[in-house]
XYZ file of N, CA and C in Angstrom:
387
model
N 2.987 -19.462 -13.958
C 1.839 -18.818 -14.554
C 1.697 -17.399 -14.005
N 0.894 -16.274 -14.513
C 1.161 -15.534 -14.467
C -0.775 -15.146 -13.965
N -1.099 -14.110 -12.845
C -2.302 -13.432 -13.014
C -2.476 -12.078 -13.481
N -3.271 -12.123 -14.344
C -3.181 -10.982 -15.118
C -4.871 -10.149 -15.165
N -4.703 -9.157 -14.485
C -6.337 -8.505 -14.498
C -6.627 -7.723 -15.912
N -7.929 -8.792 -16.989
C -8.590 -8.141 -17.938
C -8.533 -6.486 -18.336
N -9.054 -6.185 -16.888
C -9.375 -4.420 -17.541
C -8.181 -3.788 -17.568
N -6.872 -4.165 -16.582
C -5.829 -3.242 -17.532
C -4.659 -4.260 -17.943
N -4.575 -5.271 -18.268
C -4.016 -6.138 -18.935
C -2.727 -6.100 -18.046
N -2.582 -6.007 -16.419
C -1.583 -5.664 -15.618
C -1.465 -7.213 -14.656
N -0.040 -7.841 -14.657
C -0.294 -8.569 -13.678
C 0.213 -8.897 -12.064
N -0.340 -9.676 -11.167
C -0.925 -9.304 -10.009
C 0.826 -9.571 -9.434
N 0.750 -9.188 -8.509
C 2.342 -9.333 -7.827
C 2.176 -8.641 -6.337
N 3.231 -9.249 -5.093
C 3.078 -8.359 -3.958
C 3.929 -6.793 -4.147
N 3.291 -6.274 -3.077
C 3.953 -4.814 -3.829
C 5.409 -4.810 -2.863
N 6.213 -3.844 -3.566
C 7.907 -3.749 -3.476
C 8.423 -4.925 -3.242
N 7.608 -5.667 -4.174
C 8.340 -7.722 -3.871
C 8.798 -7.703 -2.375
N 7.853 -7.232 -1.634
C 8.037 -8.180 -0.106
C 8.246 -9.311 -0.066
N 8.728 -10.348 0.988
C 8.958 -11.461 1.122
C 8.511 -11.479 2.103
N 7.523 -10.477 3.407
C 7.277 -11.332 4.666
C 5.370 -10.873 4.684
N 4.767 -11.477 5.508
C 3.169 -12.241 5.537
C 2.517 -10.426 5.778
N 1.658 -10.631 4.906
C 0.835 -9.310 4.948
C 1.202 -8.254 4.049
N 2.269 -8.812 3.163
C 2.469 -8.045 1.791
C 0.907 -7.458 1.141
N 0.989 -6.647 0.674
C -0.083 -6.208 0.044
C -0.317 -7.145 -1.401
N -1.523 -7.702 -1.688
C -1.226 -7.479 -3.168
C -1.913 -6.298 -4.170
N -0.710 -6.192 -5.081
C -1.100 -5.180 -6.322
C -1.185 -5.840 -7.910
N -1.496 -4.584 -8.550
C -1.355 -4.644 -9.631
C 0.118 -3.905 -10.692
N 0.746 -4.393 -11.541
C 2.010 -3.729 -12.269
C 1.998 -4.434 -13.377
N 2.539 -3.088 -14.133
C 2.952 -4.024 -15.639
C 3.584 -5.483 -15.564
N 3.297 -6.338 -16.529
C 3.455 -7.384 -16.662
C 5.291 -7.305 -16.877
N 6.449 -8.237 -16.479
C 7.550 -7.843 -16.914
C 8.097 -8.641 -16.989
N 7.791 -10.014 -16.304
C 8.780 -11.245 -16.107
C 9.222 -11.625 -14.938
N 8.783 -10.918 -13.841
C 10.207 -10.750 -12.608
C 9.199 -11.709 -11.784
N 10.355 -12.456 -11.247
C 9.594 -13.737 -10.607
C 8.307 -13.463 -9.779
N 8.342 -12.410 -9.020
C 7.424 -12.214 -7.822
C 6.073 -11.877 -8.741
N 5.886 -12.329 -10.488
C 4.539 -12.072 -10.754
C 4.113 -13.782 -11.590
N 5.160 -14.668 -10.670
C 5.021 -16.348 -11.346
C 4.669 -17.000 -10.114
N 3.228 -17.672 -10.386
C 2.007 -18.451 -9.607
C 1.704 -19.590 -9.508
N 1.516 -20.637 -8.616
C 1.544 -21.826 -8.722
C -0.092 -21.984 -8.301
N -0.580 -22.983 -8.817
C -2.102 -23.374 -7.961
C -2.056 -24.874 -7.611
N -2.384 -24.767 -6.090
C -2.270 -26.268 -5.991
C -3.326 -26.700 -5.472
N -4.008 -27.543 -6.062
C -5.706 -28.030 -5.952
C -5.619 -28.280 -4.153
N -6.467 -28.615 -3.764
C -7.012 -28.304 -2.300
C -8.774 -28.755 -2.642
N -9.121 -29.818 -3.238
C -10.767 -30.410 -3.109
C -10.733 -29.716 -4.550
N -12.008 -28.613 -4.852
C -12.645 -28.174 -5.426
C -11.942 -26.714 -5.948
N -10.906 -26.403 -4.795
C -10.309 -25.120 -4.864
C -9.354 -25.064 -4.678
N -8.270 -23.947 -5.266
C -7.171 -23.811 -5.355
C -6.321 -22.903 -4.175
N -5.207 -23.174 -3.889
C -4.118 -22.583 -3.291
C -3.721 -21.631 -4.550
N -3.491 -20.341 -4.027
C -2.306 -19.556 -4.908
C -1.150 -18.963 -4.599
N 0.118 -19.969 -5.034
C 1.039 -19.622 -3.770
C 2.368 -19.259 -4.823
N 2.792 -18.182 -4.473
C 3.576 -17.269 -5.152
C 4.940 -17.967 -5.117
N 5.306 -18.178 -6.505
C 6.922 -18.610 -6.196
C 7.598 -18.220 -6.282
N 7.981 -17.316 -6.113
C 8.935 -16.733 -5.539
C 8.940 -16.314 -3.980
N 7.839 -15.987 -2.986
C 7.812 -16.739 -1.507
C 7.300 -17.544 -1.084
N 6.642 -18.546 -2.032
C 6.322 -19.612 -1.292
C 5.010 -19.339 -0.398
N 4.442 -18.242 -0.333
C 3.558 -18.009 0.190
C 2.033 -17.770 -0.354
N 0.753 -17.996 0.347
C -0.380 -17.731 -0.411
C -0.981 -16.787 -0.348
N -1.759 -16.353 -1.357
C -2.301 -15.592 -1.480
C -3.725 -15.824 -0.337
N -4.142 -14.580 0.380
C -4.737 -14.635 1.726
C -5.864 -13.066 1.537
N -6.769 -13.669 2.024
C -8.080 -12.541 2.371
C -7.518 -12.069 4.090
N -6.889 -10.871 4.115
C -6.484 -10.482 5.321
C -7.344 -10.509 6.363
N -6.991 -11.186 7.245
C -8.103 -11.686 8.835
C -8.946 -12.232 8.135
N -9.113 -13.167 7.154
C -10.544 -13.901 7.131
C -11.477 -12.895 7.560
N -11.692 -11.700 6.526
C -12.524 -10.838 6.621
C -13.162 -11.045 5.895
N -14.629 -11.372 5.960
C -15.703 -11.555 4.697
C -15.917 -10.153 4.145
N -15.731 -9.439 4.240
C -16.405 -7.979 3.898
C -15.440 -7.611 2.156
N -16.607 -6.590 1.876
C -16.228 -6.020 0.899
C -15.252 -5.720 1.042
N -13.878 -5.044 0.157
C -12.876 -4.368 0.424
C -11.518 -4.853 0.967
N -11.937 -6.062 2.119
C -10.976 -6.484 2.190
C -9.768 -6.943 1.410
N -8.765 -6.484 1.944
C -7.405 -6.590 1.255
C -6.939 -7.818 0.920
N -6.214 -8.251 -0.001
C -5.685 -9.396 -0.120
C -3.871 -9.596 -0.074
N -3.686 -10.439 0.849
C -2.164 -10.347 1.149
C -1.471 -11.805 0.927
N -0.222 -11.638 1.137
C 0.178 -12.742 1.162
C 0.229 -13.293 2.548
N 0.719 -14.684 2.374
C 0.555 -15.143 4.261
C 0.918 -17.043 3.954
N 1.713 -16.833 5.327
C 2.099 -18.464 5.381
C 1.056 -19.385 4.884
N 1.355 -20.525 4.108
C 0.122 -21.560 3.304
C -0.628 -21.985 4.810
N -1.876 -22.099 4.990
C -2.308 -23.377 5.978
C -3.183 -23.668 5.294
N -4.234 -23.370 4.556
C -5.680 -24.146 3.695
C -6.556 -23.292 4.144
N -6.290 -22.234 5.187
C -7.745 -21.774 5.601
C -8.405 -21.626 4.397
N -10.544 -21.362 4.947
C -10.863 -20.695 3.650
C -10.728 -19.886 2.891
N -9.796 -18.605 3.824
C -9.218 -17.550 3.486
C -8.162 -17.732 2.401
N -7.680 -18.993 2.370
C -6.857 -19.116 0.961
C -6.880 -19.740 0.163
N -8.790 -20.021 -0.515
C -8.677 -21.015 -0.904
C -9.806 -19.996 -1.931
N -9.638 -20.530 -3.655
C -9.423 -19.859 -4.357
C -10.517 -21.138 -5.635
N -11.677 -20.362 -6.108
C -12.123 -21.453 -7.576
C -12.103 -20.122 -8.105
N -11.678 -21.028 -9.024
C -11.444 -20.636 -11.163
C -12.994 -20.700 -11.288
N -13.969 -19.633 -11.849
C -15.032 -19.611 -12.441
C -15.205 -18.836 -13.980
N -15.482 -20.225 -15.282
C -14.600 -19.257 -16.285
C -15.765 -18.279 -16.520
N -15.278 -17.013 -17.408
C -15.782 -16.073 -17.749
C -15.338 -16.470 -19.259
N -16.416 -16.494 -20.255
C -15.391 -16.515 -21.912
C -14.121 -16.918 -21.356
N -13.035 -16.271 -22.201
C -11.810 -17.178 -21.991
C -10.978 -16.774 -21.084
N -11.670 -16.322 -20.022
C -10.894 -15.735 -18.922
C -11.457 -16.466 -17.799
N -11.109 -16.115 -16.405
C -11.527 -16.737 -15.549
C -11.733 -15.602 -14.492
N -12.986 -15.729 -13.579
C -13.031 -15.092 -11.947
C -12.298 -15.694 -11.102
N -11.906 -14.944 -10.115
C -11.220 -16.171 -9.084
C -11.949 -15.553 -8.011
N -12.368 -16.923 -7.530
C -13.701 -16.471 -6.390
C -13.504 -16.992 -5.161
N -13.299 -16.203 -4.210
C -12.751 -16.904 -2.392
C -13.993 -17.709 -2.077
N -13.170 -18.238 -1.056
C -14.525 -19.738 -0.743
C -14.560 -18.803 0.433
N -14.157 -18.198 1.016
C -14.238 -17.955 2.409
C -15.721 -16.693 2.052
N -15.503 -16.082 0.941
C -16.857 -15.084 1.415
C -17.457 -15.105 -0.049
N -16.939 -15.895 -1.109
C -17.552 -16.194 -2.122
C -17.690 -14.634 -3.135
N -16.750 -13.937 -2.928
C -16.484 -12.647 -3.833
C -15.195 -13.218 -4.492
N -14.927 -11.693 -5.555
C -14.270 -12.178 -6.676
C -12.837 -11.277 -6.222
N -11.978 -11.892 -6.637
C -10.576 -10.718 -6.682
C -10.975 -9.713 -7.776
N -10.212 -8.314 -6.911
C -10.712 -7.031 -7.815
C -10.370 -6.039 -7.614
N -9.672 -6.022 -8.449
C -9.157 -4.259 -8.351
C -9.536 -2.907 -7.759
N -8.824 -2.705 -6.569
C -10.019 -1.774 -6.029
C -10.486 -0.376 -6.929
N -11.841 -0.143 -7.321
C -12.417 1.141 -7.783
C -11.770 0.238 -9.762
N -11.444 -0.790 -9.776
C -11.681 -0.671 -11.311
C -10.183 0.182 -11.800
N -9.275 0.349 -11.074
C -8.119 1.301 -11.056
C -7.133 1.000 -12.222
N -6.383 1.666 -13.192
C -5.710 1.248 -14.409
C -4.193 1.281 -13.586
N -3.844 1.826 -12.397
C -2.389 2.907 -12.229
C -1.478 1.392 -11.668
N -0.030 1.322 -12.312
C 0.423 0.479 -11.182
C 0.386 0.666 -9.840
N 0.585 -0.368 -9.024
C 0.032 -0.498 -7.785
C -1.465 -0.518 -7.101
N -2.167 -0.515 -7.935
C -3.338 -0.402 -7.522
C -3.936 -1.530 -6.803
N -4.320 -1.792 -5.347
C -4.613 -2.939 -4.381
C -5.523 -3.752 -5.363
N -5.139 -4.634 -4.966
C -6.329 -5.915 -5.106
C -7.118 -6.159 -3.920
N -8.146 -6.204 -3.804
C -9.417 -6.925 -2.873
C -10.437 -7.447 -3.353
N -11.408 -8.284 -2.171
C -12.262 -9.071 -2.632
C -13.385 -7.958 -2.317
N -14.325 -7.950 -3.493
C -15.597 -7.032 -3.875
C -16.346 -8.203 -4.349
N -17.434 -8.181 -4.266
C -18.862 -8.582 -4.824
C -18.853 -7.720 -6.144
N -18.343 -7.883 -7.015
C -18.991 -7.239 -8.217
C -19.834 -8.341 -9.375
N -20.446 -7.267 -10.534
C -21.776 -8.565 -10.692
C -21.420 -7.548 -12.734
N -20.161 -8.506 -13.174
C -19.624 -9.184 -12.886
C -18.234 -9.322 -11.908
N -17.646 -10.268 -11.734
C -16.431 -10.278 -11.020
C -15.361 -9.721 -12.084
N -14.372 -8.964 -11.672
C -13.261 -8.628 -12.683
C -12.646 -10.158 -13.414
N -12.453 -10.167 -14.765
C -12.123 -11.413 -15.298
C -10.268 -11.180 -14.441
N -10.002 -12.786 -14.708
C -8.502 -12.770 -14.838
C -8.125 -13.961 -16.035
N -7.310 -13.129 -16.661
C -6.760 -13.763 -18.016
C -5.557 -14.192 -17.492
């Protein structure tokens, strides 16, 4: 499966397809290339999002509750930091961290490839289609 952010129809991938923990994640045209194909694996109420092509999850860097914080990749353990609900929007969905209960989001609303992903409080949350 693929995450794909609404406002520029771009989907989510680590940037220069890193393979080691603290990859950034970004945003890039959608293209096919494995490092933008997603697995979710339930965990209670909430999801794991763990990239297959490393095997790794998607992570709120240091279990930082704060705005802004970056989102990276990072070895699976369950923290709350990687743990992830689907809240739908119309036919899209928020994806909302349990750890500080913000939404994944493009930082500043940004169209350009590469543009970071972090968790923001926005009202609404950026959809993901």
């Amino acid at each position: 499966s693929t995450l794909v952010a609404s406002h520029s129809a771009k989907c989510l991938q680590f940037e220069a397809a890193r393979h080691d923990n603290g990859a950034a994640l970004v945003q890039r045209d959608c293209d096919g290339v494995p490092d933008q194909d997603w697995c979710l694996l339930p965990l209670g109420d909430h999801y794991q999002i763990v990239s297959r092509d490393t095997n790794k999850c998607l992570d709120v860097s240091g279990g930082d509750p704060a705005d802004g914080a970056p989102i990276v990749q990072w070895d699976c353990h369950g923290g709350d930091n990687q743990l992830w609900r689907f809240v739908p929007a119309g036919d899209q969905y928020q994806v909302v961290s349990k750890l500080s209960d913000t939404c994944l989001d493009v930082a500043w609303g940004d169209l350009a490839d590469g543009a970071p992903v972090v968790q923001w409080m926005t009202s609404p949350c950026v959809a993901m289609s």
